[in-house]
Amino acid sequence: MEYIDKTNPNVKQNAHNILKKFIDEQWQNDTNRYVNLAYEYFDKVEFCELLLKEQNHYCCYCMKHILNKETTIEHIIPNKAKKESIYSDYKIYGDIESNVFLWQGNMSSKINLPPFPHILAYENLVASCNGSIPKEGNAKCCNNKRGSEKIIPVFYIANAKEEFEYDVSGIIICDKKYYDTISCLALEHQTLQLFRRCWLNLPSRYDALDVIDAGKDKELREQIVDDMDFSKISVRDRETIRTEPYWNSFMNYFWFYLYKQDKGI
Ligand SMILES: [Zn+2]
């Protein structure tokens, strides 16, 4: 996992401006209240692009490389949260406490921004994948699997990269305190483990670009799979990963190739 820094002044200002513009537009002077001040009414395309750029296009949880159309915006304090106790669970993380307040939908005066309502606060929003992973039947991970469940936002911990490590079998190595978060986000889904295992055991004569090229080049794909170490990548793994839906998804997890190089695996 990667640390997400929300304190870059230029990005922060830009994000605040986009959100402030929308929030101010929802204020109705004649009735002295906000109308349609909800995440659902916010045009997300530009804001989503800003988050993706900030995260180098990686999902905040599973590290899949994602484009705008396959991105969902994750509310760390859930969009539907109404209780102060939920706000308290998250205020210690990142830059939440000084920039975000719990929106309860009943403000009768205009908000002096910042802080921003949690439903539309830059410090409460990160980019997640849409959770679609290949499997027989439906599978979900990350934001779409979580819903509003309680998690630890690991990406707001400065040494996130050390908090979550991955062993060569694709399993996450971390402290017990993260187990509920992992399970809530399905980060140990067998498909995600398979993808991590294949990246971490990619034969050294191939690089990430070869894997991406092999999405269109079946011969190259077969060659890469055949060259994988049998003691690490089983016959069943091979049968699965070489199929088109799996390979086309697998290649977007190349963050684990960079992780492999970084760790000297
Ligand atoms: Zn994800």
mmCIF file of C-alpha atoms and ligand atoms in Angstrom:
data_model
loop_
_atom_site.group_PDB
_atom_site.id
_atom_site.type_symbol
_atom_site.label_atom_id
_atom_site.label_comp_id
_atom_site.label_asym_id
_atom_site.label_seq_id
_atom_site.Cartn_x
_atom_site.Cartn_y
_atom_site.Cartn_z
ATOM 1 C CA MET A 1 0.000 0.000 0.000
ATOM 2 C CA GLU A 2 1.119 3.585 -0.582
ATOM 3 C CA TYR A 3 0.860 6.621 1.649
ATOM 4 C CA ILE A 4 -1.501 9.305 0.271
ATOM 5 C CA ASP A 5 -0.376 12.810 1.169
ATOM 6 C CA LYS A 6 -3.187 15.377 1.363
ATOM 7 C CA THR A 7 -0.981 18.317 2.341
ATOM 8 C CA ASN A 8 0.445 19.405 -1.029
ATOM 9 C CA PRO A 9 -0.690 23.080 -1.038
ATOM 10 C CA ASN A 10 -1.341 23.356 -4.794
ATOM 11 C CA VAL A 11 -3.366 20.135 -5.074
ATOM 12 C CA LYS A 12 -5.229 20.911 -1.869
ATOM 13 C CA GLN A 13 -6.167 24.422 -3.046
ATOM 14 C CA ASN A 14 -7.321 23.120 -6.409
ATOM 15 C CA ALA A 15 -9.423 20.375 -4.760
ATOM 16 C CA HIS A 16 -10.939 22.808 -2.267
ATOM 17 C CA ASN A 17 -11.843 25.212 -5.090
ATOM 18 C CA ILE A 18 -13.692 22.502 -7.058
ATOM 19 C CA LEU A 19 -15.665 21.411 -3.984
ATOM 20 C CA LYS A 20 -16.320 24.963 -2.732
ATOM 21 C CA LYS A 21 -17.743 25.947 -6.123
ATOM 22 C CA PHE A 22 -20.245 23.069 -6.004
ATOM 23 C CA ILE A 23 -21.192 23.589 -2.345
ATOM 24 C CA ASP A 24 -21.693 27.362 -2.808
ATOM 25 C CA GLU A 25 -23.892 26.745 -5.868
ATOM 26 C CA GLN A 26 -26.249 24.614 -3.745
ATOM 27 C CA TRP A 27 -27.041 27.539 -1.418
ATOM 28 C CA GLN A 28 -30.450 29.103 -2.029
ATOM 29 C CA ASN A 29 -30.691 32.690 -0.816
ATOM 30 C CA ASP A 30 -34.497 32.905 -1.002
ATOM 31 C CA THR A 31 -35.062 29.922 1.299
ATOM 32 C CA ASN A 32 -31.873 30.397 3.294
ATOM 33 C CA ARG A 33 -30.780 26.781 3.016
ATOM 34 C CA TYR A 34 -28.815 24.280 0.953
ATOM 35 C CA VAL A 35 -30.705 22.380 -1.722
ATOM 36 C CA ASN A 36 -29.317 19.124 -3.151
ATOM 37 C CA LEU A 37 -26.114 19.379 -1.158
ATOM 38 C CA ALA A 38 -25.279 15.713 -1.540
ATOM 39 C CA TYR A 39 -22.470 13.688 -3.084
ATOM 40 C CA GLU A 40 -24.923 12.253 -5.650
ATOM 41 C CA TYR A 41 -25.448 15.688 -7.233
ATOM 42 C CA PHE A 42 -21.735 16.471 -7.574
ATOM 43 C CA ASP A 43 -20.195 16.144 -11.059
ATOM 44 C CA LYS A 44 -17.220 13.958 -10.161
ATOM 45 C CA VAL A 45 -15.186 13.717 -13.392
ATOM 46 C CA GLU A 46 -12.747 16.594 -12.805
ATOM 47 C CA PHE A 47 -12.355 15.841 -9.103
ATOM 48 C CA CYS A 48 -11.831 12.156 -9.776
ATOM 49 C CA GLU A 49 -9.029 13.005 -12.229
ATOM 50 C CA LEU A 50 -7.365 15.133 -9.541
ATOM 51 C CA LEU A 51 -7.465 12.223 -7.062
ATOM 52 C CA LEU A 52 -6.165 9.774 -9.647
ATOM 53 C CA LYS A 53 -3.238 12.053 -10.508
ATOM 54 C CA GLU A 54 -2.439 12.410 -6.805
ATOM 55 C CA GLN A 55 -2.418 8.613 -6.409
ATOM 56 C CA ASN A 56 -0.513 7.940 -9.651
ATOM 57 C CA HIS A 57 -3.694 6.179 -10.827
ATOM 58 C CA TYR A 58 -3.419 3.396 -8.214
ATOM 59 C CA CYS A 59 -6.421 2.178 -6.220
ATOM 60 C CA CYS A 60 -5.960 3.288 -2.598
ATOM 61 C CA TYR A 61 -6.469 -0.299 -1.382
ATOM 62 C CA CYS A 62 -5.516 -3.013 -3.901
ATOM 63 C CA MET A 63 -2.971 -0.946 -5.959
ATOM 64 C CA LYS A 64 -4.635 -1.748 -9.280
ATOM 65 C CA HIS A 65 -3.826 0.859 -11.946
ATOM 66 C CA ILE A 66 -7.171 2.495 -12.766
ATOM 67 C CA LEU A 67 -8.627 4.971 -15.237
ATOM 68 C CA ASN A 68 -11.414 7.480 -14.551
ATOM 69 C CA LYS A 69 -14.249 5.287 -15.879
ATOM 70 C CA GLU A 70 -13.356 2.361 -13.591
ATOM 71 C CA THR A 71 -12.808 4.549 -10.523
ATOM 72 C CA THR A 72 -15.122 4.985 -7.570
ATOM 73 C CA ILE A 73 -14.596 7.721 -5.007
ATOM 74 C CA GLU A 74 -14.182 6.314 -1.524
ATOM 75 C CA HIS A 75 -15.519 8.209 1.506
ATOM 76 C CA ILE A 76 -13.242 7.364 4.436
ATOM 77 C CA ILE A 77 -15.894 8.614 6.879
ATOM 78 C CA PRO A 78 -18.784 6.903 5.048
ATOM 79 C CA ASN A 79 -21.049 9.124 2.944
ATOM 80 C CA LYS A 80 -24.050 7.983 4.996
ATOM 81 C CA ALA A 81 -22.436 8.537 8.409
ATOM 82 C CA LYS A 82 -24.644 10.522 10.775
ATOM 83 C CA LYS A 83 -23.160 9.799 14.223
ATOM 84 C CA GLU A 84 -20.358 11.791 15.845
ATOM 85 C CA SER A 85 -18.878 8.503 17.091
ATOM 86 C CA ILE A 86 -18.182 7.483 13.481
ATOM 87 C CA TYR A 87 -16.464 10.812 12.847
ATOM 88 C CA SER A 88 -14.365 10.208 15.984
ATOM 89 C CA ASP A 89 -13.201 6.847 14.614
ATOM 90 C CA TYR A 90 -11.528 8.564 11.668
ATOM 91 C CA LYS A 91 -10.558 12.071 12.783
ATOM 92 C CA ILE A 92 -7.089 10.946 13.923
ATOM 93 C CA TYR A 93 -6.144 9.937 10.376
ATOM 94 C CA GLY A 94 -4.473 12.092 7.714
ATOM 95 C CA ASP A 95 -5.631 15.691 7.609
ATOM 96 C CA ILE A 96 -9.253 14.919 8.505
ATOM 97 C CA GLU A 97 -9.681 16.647 11.854
ATOM 98 C CA SER A 98 -8.737 20.163 10.744
ATOM 99 C CA ASN A 99 -10.505 20.053 7.355
ATOM 100 C CA VAL A 100 -13.585 17.879 7.713
ATOM 101 C CA PHE A 101 -16.764 18.052 9.805
ATOM 102 C CA LEU A 102 -19.643 15.602 10.013
ATOM 103 C CA TRP A 103 -22.459 16.758 7.704
ATOM 104 C CA GLN A 104 -25.827 15.869 9.151
ATOM 105 C CA GLY A 105 -27.937 17.505 6.473
ATOM 106 C CA ASN A 106 -29.525 20.113 8.696
ATOM 107 C CA MET A 107 -27.366 23.227 8.370
ATOM 108 C CA SER A 108 -29.518 26.338 8.440
ATOM 109 C CA SER A 109 -26.701 28.772 7.739
ATOM 110 C CA LYS A 110 -24.080 29.020 5.025
ATOM 111 C CA ILE A 111 -20.900 27.021 5.768
ATOM 112 C CA ASN A 112 -17.684 28.965 6.053
ATOM 113 C CA LEU A 113 -15.299 26.657 4.131
ATOM 114 C CA PRO A 114 -12.988 25.005 5.228
ATOM 115 C CA PRO A 115 -13.747 22.773 7.083
ATOM 116 C CA PHE A 116 -15.752 20.859 4.489
ATOM 117 C CA PRO A 117 -18.741 18.547 5.071
ATOM 118 C CA HIS A 118 -17.494 14.944 5.110
ATOM 119 C CA ILE A 119 -19.663 14.068 2.100
ATOM 120 C CA LEU A 120 -17.616 16.463 -0.060
ATOM 121 C CA ALA A 121 -14.246 16.927 1.647
ATOM 122 C CA TYR A 122 -10.972 16.409 -0.219
ATOM 123 C CA GLU A 123 -9.314 15.075 2.942
ATOM 124 C CA ASN A 124 -12.104 12.478 3.288
ATOM 125 C CA LEU A 125 -12.030 11.297 -0.337
ATOM 126 C CA VAL A 126 -9.656 8.944 -2.144
ATOM 127 C CA ALA A 127 -9.783 7.046 -5.432
ATOM 128 C CA SER A 128 -10.622 3.347 -5.293
ATOM 129 C CA CYS A 129 -11.096 0.780 -8.051
ATOM 130 C CA ASN A 130 -14.660 -0.314 -8.815
ATOM 131 C CA GLY A 131 -13.927 -3.631 -7.113
ATOM 132 C CA SER A 132 -14.364 -5.761 -10.185
ATOM 133 C CA ILE A 133 -12.074 -8.813 -10.107
ATOM 134 C CA PRO A 134 -12.373 -11.887 -12.299
ATOM 135 C CA LYS A 135 -13.703 -15.047 -10.678
ATOM 136 C CA GLU A 136 -16.324 -17.645 -11.481
ATOM 137 C CA GLY A 137 -19.389 -15.594 -10.602
ATOM 138 C CA ASN A 138 -19.265 -12.140 -9.084
ATOM 139 C CA ALA A 139 -16.402 -10.873 -7.000
ATOM 140 C CA LYS A 140 -15.878 -7.539 -5.350
ATOM 141 C CA CYS A 141 -13.109 -5.869 -3.410
ATOM 142 C CA CYS A 142 -12.143 -2.422 -2.081
ATOM 143 C CA ASN A 143 -14.701 0.425 -1.906
ATOM 144 C CA ASN A 144 -17.626 -1.544 -3.348
ATOM 145 C CA LYS A 145 -17.034 -4.447 -0.970
ATOM 146 C CA ARG A 146 -16.632 -2.203 2.096
ATOM 147 C CA GLY A 147 -19.866 -0.226 1.907
ATOM 148 C CA SER A 148 -19.934 1.764 5.163
ATOM 149 C CA GLU A 149 -18.078 -0.749 7.361
ATOM 150 C CA LYS A 150 -15.396 0.446 9.742
ATOM 151 C CA ILE A 151 -11.831 0.210 8.393
ATOM 152 C CA ILE A 152 -8.381 1.531 9.185
ATOM 153 C CA PRO A 153 -7.347 3.870 6.319
ATOM 154 C CA VAL A 154 -3.814 2.466 6.053
ATOM 155 C CA PHE A 155 -2.961 4.852 3.185
ATOM 156 C CA TYR A 156 -3.076 7.709 5.731
ATOM 157 C CA ILE A 157 -0.287 6.168 7.806
ATOM 158 C CA ALA A 158 3.060 7.671 6.764
ATOM 159 C CA ASN A 159 4.842 4.308 6.586
ATOM 160 C CA ALA A 160 1.944 2.527 4.827
ATOM 161 C CA LYS A 161 4.464 0.797 2.565
ATOM 162 C CA GLU A 162 6.046 -0.917 5.565
ATOM 163 C CA GLU A 163 2.736 -1.553 7.365
ATOM 164 C CA PHE A 164 1.557 -3.719 4.457
ATOM 165 C CA GLU A 165 4.116 -6.049 2.936
ATOM 166 C CA TYR A 166 3.510 -8.904 0.521
ATOM 167 C CA ASP A 167 5.268 -12.239 0.526
ATOM 168 C CA VAL A 168 6.111 -14.217 -2.613
ATOM 169 C CA SER A 169 2.983 -16.334 -2.287
ATOM 170 C CA GLY A 170 0.944 -13.124 -2.633
ATOM 171 C CA ILE A 171 -0.203 -12.976 0.991
ATOM 172 C CA ILE A 172 -0.273 -9.676 2.912
ATOM 173 C CA ILE A 173 2.093 -9.511 5.877
ATOM 174 C CA CYS A 174 0.889 -7.023 8.482
ATOM 175 C CA ASP A 175 -0.084 -6.478 12.089
ATOM 176 C CA LYS A 176 -3.187 -8.273 13.442
ATOM 177 C CA LYS A 177 -4.934 -4.925 13.915
ATOM 178 C CA TYR A 178 -5.441 -4.748 10.130
ATOM 179 C CA TYR A 179 -7.076 -8.179 9.735
ATOM 180 C CA ASP A 180 -10.650 -6.834 9.961
ATOM 181 C CA THR A 181 -9.829 -4.115 7.413
ATOM 182 C CA ILE A 182 -8.353 -6.688 5.007
ATOM 183 C CA SER A 183 -11.375 -8.913 5.344
ATOM 184 C CA CYS A 184 -13.833 -6.023 4.938
ATOM 185 C CA LEU A 185 -12.100 -4.988 1.683
ATOM 186 C CA ALA A 186 -11.495 -8.600 0.498
ATOM 187 C CA LEU A 187 -7.819 -7.799 -0.075
ATOM 188 C CA GLU A 188 -6.960 -11.464 0.432
ATOM 189 C CA HIS A 189 -9.351 -12.573 -2.301
ATOM 190 C CA GLN A 190 -7.771 -15.546 -4.062
ATOM 191 C CA THR A 191 -7.655 -13.664 -7.370
ATOM 192 C CA LEU A 192 -5.760 -10.751 -5.816
ATOM 193 C CA GLN A 193 -3.359 -13.220 -4.179
ATOM 194 C CA LEU A 194 -2.858 -14.929 -7.535
ATOM 195 C CA PHE A 195 -2.083 -11.620 -9.269
ATOM 196 C CA ARG A 196 0.420 -10.633 -6.564
ATOM 197 C CA ARG A 197 2.003 -14.092 -6.636
ATOM 198 C CA CYS A 198 2.473 -13.965 -10.423
ATOM 199 C CA TRP A 199 3.989 -10.458 -10.344
ATOM 200 C CA LEU A 200 6.315 -11.304 -7.467
ATOM 201 C CA ASN A 201 7.492 -14.436 -9.271
ATOM 202 C CA LEU A 202 7.780 -12.966 -12.752
ATOM 203 C CA PRO A 203 10.929 -14.436 -14.342
ATOM 204 C CA SER A 204 13.671 -11.773 -14.410
ATOM 205 C CA ARG A 205 13.969 -11.826 -18.222
ATOM 206 C CA TYR A 206 10.538 -10.197 -18.467
ATOM 207 C CA ASP A 207 9.436 -6.774 -17.320
ATOM 208 C CA ALA A 208 6.082 -5.064 -16.770
ATOM 209 C CA LEU A 209 5.857 -3.949 -20.403
ATOM 210 C CA ASP A 210 6.203 -7.560 -21.601
ATOM 211 C CA VAL A 211 3.259 -8.532 -19.382
ATOM 212 C CA ILE A 212 1.189 -5.682 -20.797
ATOM 213 C CA ASP A 213 2.185 -6.552 -24.383
ATOM 214 C CA ALA A 214 1.190 -10.163 -23.684
ATOM 215 C CA GLY A 215 -2.397 -8.953 -23.236
ATOM 216 C CA LYS A 216 -2.555 -8.827 -27.041
ATOM 217 C CA ASP A 217 0.190 -11.328 -27.855
ATOM 218 C CA LYS A 218 -0.991 -14.814 -26.916
ATOM 219 C CA GLU A 219 2.320 -16.447 -27.839
ATOM 220 C CA LEU A 220 4.256 -14.135 -25.522
ATOM 221 C CA ARG A 221 1.691 -14.783 -22.789
ATOM 222 C CA GLU A 222 2.149 -18.549 -23.093
ATOM 223 C CA GLN A 223 5.909 -18.115 -23.017
ATOM 224 C CA ILE A 224 5.842 -15.972 -19.856
ATOM 225 C CA VAL A 225 3.547 -18.445 -18.075
ATOM 226 C CA ASP A 226 5.656 -21.435 -19.176
ATOM 227 C CA ASP A 227 8.781 -19.735 -17.841
ATOM 228 C CA MET A 228 7.293 -19.176 -14.371
ATOM 229 C CA ASP A 229 8.767 -21.275 -11.570
ATOM 230 C CA PHE A 230 6.653 -24.426 -11.052
ATOM 231 C CA SER A 231 7.437 -24.482 -7.337
ATOM 232 C CA LYS A 232 5.793 -21.057 -6.948
ATOM 233 C CA ILE A 233 3.098 -20.947 -9.644
ATOM 234 C CA SER A 234 1.039 -24.142 -9.687
ATOM 235 C CA VAL A 235 -0.557 -25.863 -12.671
ATOM 236 C CA ARG A 236 -3.921 -24.497 -11.567
ATOM 237 C CA ASP A 237 -2.518 -20.957 -11.256
ATOM 238 C CA ARG A 238 -1.135 -21.252 -14.789
ATOM 239 C CA GLU A 239 -4.419 -22.408 -16.247
ATOM 240 C CA THR A 240 -6.175 -19.461 -14.633
ATOM 241 C CA ILE A 241 -3.738 -16.615 -15.266
ATOM 242 C CA ARG A 242 -3.235 -17.360 -18.968
ATOM 243 C CA THR A 243 -6.938 -16.869 -19.791
ATOM 244 C CA GLU A 244 -7.826 -13.540 -21.351
ATOM 245 C CA PRO A 245 -10.093 -12.077 -18.595
ATOM 246 C CA TYR A 246 -7.561 -12.902 -15.891
ATOM 247 C CA TRP A 247 -4.515 -11.716 -17.839
ATOM 248 C CA ASN A 248 -6.207 -8.448 -18.844
ATOM 249 C CA SER A 249 -6.969 -7.748 -15.213
ATOM 250 C CA PHE A 250 -3.628 -9.072 -13.895
ATOM 251 C CA MET A 251 -1.571 -6.708 -16.054
ATOM 252 C CA ASN A 252 -3.126 -3.666 -14.327
ATOM 253 C CA TYR A 253 -1.552 -4.676 -11.009
ATOM 254 C CA PHE A 254 1.978 -3.811 -12.187
ATOM 255 C CA TRP A 255 2.514 -1.846 -8.964
ATOM 256 C CA PHE A 256 3.622 -5.244 -7.596
ATOM 257 C CA TYR A 257 6.347 -5.433 -10.229
ATOM 258 C CA LEU A 258 7.695 -2.108 -8.925
ATOM 259 C CA TYR A 259 7.291 -3.444 -5.371
ATOM 260 C CA LYS A 260 9.296 -6.564 -6.340
ATOM 261 C CA GLN A 261 12.108 -4.426 -7.740
ATOM 262 C CA ASP A 262 12.020 -2.075 -4.772
ATOM 263 C CA LYS A 263 12.303 -4.955 -2.305
ATOM 264 C CA GLY A 264 14.869 -6.850 -4.391
ATOM 265 C CA ILE A 265 12.668 -9.975 -4.481
HETATM 266 ZN ZN ZN B 1 -8.941 -1.758 -5.502
#
